[in-house]
PDB file of C-alpha atoms in Angstrom:
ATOM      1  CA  UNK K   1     132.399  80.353 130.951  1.00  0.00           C
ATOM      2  CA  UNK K   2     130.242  83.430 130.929  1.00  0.00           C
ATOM      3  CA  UNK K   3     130.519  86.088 129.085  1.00  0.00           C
ATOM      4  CA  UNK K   4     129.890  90.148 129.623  1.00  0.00           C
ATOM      5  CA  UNK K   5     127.792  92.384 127.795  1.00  0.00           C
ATOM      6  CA  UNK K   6     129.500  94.846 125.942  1.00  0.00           C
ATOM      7  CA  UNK K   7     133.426  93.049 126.423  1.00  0.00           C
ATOM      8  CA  UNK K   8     135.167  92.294 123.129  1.00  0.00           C
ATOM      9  CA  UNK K   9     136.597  88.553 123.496  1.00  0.00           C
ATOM     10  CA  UNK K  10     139.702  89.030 124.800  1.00  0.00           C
ATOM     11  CA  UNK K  11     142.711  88.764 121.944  1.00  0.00           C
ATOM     12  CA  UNK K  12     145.092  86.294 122.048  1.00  0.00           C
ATOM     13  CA  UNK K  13     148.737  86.845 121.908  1.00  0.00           C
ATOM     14  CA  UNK K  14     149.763  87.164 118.392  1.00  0.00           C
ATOM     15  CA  UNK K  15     153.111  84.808 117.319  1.00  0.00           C
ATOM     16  CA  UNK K  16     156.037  87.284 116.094  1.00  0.00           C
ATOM     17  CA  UNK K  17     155.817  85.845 112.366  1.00  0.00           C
ATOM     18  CA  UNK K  18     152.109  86.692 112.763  1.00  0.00           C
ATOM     19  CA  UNK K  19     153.285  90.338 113.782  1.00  0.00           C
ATOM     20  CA  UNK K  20     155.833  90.896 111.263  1.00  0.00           C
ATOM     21  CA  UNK K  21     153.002  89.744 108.777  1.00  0.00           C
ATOM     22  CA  UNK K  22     150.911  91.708 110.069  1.00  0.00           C
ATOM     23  CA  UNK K  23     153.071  94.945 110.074  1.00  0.00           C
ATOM     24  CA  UNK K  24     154.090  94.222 106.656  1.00  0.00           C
ATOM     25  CA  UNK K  25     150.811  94.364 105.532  1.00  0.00           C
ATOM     26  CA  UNK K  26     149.914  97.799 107.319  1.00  0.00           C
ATOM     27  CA  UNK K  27     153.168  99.163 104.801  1.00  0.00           C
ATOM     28  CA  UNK K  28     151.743  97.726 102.422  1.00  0.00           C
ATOM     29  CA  UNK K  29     148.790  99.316 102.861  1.00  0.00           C
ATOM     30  CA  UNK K  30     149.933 102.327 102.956  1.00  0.00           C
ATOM     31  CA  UNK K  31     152.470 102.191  99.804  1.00  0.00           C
ATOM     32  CA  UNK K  32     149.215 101.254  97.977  1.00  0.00           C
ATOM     33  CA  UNK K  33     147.471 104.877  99.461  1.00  0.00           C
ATOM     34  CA  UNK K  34     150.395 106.527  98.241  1.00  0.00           C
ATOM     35  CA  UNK K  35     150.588 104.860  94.728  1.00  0.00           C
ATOM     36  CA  UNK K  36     146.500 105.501  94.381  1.00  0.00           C
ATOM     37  CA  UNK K  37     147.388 109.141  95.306  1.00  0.00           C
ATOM     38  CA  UNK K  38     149.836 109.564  92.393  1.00  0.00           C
ATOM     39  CA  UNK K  39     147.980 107.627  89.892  1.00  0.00           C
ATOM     40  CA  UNK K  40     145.332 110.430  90.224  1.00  0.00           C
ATOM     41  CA  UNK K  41     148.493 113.208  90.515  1.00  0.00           C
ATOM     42  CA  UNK K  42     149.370 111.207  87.174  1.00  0.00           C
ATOM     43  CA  UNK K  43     146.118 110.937  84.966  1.00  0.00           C
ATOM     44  CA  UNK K  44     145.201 114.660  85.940  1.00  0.00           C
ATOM     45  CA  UNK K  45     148.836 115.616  84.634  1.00  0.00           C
ATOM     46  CA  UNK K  46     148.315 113.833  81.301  1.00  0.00           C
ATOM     47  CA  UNK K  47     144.856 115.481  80.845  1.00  0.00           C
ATOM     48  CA  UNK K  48     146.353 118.663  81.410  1.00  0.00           C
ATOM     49  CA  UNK K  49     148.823 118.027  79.241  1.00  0.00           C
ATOM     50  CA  UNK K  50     146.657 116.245  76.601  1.00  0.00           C
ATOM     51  CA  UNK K  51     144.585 119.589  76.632  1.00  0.00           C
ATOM     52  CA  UNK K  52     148.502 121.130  76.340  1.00  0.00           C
ATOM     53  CA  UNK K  53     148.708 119.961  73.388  1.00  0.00           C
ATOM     54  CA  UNK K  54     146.128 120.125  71.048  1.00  0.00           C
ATOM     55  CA  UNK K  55     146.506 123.911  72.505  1.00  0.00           C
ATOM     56  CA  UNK K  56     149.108 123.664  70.684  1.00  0.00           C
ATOM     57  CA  UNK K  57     148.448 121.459  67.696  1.00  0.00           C
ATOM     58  CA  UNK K  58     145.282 124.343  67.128  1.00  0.00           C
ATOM     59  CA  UNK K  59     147.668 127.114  67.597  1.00  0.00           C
ATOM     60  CA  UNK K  60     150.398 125.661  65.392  1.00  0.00           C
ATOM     61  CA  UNK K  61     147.685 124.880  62.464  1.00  0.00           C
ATOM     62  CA  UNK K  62     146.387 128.540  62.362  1.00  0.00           C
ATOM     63  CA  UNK K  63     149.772 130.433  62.888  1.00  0.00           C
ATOM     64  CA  UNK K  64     151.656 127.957  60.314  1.00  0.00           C
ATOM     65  CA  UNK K  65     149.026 126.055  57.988  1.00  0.00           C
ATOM     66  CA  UNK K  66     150.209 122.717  60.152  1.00  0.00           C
ATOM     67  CA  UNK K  67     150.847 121.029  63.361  1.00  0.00           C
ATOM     68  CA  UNK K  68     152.809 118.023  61.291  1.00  0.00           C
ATOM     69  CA  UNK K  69     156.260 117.522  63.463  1.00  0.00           C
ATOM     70  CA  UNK K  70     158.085 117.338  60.160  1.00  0.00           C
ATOM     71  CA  UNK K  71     156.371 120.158  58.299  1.00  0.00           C
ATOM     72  CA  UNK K  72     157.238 122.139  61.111  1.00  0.00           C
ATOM     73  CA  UNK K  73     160.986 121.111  60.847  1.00  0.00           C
ATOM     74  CA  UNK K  74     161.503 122.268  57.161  1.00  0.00           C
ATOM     75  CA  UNK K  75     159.455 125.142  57.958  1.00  0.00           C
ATOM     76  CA  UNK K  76     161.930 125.902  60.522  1.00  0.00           C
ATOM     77  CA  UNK K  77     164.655 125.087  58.502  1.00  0.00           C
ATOM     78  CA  UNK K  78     163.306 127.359  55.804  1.00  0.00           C
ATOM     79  CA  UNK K  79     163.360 130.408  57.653  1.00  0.00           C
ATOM     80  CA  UNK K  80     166.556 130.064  59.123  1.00  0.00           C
ATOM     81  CA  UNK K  81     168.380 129.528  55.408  1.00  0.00           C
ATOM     82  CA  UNK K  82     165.815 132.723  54.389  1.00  0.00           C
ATOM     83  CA  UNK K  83     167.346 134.595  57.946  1.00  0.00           C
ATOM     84  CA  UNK K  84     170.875 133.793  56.820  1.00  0.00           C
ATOM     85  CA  UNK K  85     170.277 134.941  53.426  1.00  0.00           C
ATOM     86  CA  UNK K  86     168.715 138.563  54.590  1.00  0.00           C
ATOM     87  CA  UNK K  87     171.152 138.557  57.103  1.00  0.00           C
ATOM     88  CA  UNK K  88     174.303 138.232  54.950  1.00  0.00           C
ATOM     89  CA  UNK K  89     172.604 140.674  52.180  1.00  0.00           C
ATOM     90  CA  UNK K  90     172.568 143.328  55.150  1.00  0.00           C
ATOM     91  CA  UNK K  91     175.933 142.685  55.840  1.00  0.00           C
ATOM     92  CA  UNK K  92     177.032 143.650  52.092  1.00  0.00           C
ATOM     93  CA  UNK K  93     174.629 147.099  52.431  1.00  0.00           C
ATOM     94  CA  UNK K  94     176.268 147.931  55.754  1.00  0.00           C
ATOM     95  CA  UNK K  95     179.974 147.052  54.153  1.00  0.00           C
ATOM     96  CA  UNK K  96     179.075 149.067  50.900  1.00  0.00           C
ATOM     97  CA  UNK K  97     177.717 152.080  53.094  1.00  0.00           C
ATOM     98  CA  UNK K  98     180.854 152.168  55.625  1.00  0.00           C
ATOM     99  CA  UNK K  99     182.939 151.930  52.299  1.00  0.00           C
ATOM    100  CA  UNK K 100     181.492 154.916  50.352  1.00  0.00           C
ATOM    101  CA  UNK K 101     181.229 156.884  54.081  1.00  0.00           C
ATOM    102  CA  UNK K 102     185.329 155.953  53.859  1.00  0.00           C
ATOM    103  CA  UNK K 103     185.726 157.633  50.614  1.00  0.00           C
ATOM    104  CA  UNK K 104     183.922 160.361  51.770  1.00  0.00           C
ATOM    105  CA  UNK K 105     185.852 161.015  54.530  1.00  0.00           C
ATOM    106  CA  UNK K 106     188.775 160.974  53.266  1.00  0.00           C
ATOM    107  CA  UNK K 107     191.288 163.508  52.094  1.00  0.00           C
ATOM    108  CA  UNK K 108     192.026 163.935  48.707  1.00  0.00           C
ATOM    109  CA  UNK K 109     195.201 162.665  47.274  1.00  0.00           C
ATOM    110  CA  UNK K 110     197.647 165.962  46.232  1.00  0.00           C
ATOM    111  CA  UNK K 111     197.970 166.176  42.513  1.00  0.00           C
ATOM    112  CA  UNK K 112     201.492 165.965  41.528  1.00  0.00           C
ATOM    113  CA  UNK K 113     203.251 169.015  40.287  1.00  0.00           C
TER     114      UNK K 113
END
């Protein structure tokens, strides 16, 4: 048997369950590319949004004394029973105004003779 300089050894035929195997592996190889790829997508997402957020934790503490979930909730909560309140006291200013504007406007009864 001699052999050439520069020739690969010839391959032998490969069995179909060594194929299969074979080509299985090559997917897999590739699903593992893709799931590398968005575990890098992934982590850069949560540092963004880490950063996101104490953004916002920063921003929350200097515009409202807190970034607490639940101090922000009664907060919330506080301003919208204070908006109702103002809102419903400028409902009874409007109502009093259109009311004396309606006795303005209108005729005088006729005295009886």
């Amino acid at each position: 048997m001699s052999k050439s300089k520069g020739r690969e050894p010839r391959a032998e035929a490969v069995s179909p369950r060594d194929q299969a195997v074979q080509d299985k592996l090559e997917s897999l190889k590739g699903d593992f590319k893709e799931l590398e790829t968005k575990k890098i997508q992934t982590e850069t997402n949560i540092q963004t949004l880490e950063a996101e957020l104490q953004r916002l934790r920063e921003q929350a503490r200097q515009t409202y004394g807190t970034s607490d979930l639940e101090e922000l909730k009664a907060l919330l909560e506080k301003r919208r029973r204070e908006n109702e309140h103002l809102v419903a006291e400028y409902e009874q200013h409007i109502r009093g105004i259109k009311d004396r504007l309606a006795d303005i406007e209108s005729p005088p009864e006729p005295e009886a003779p």
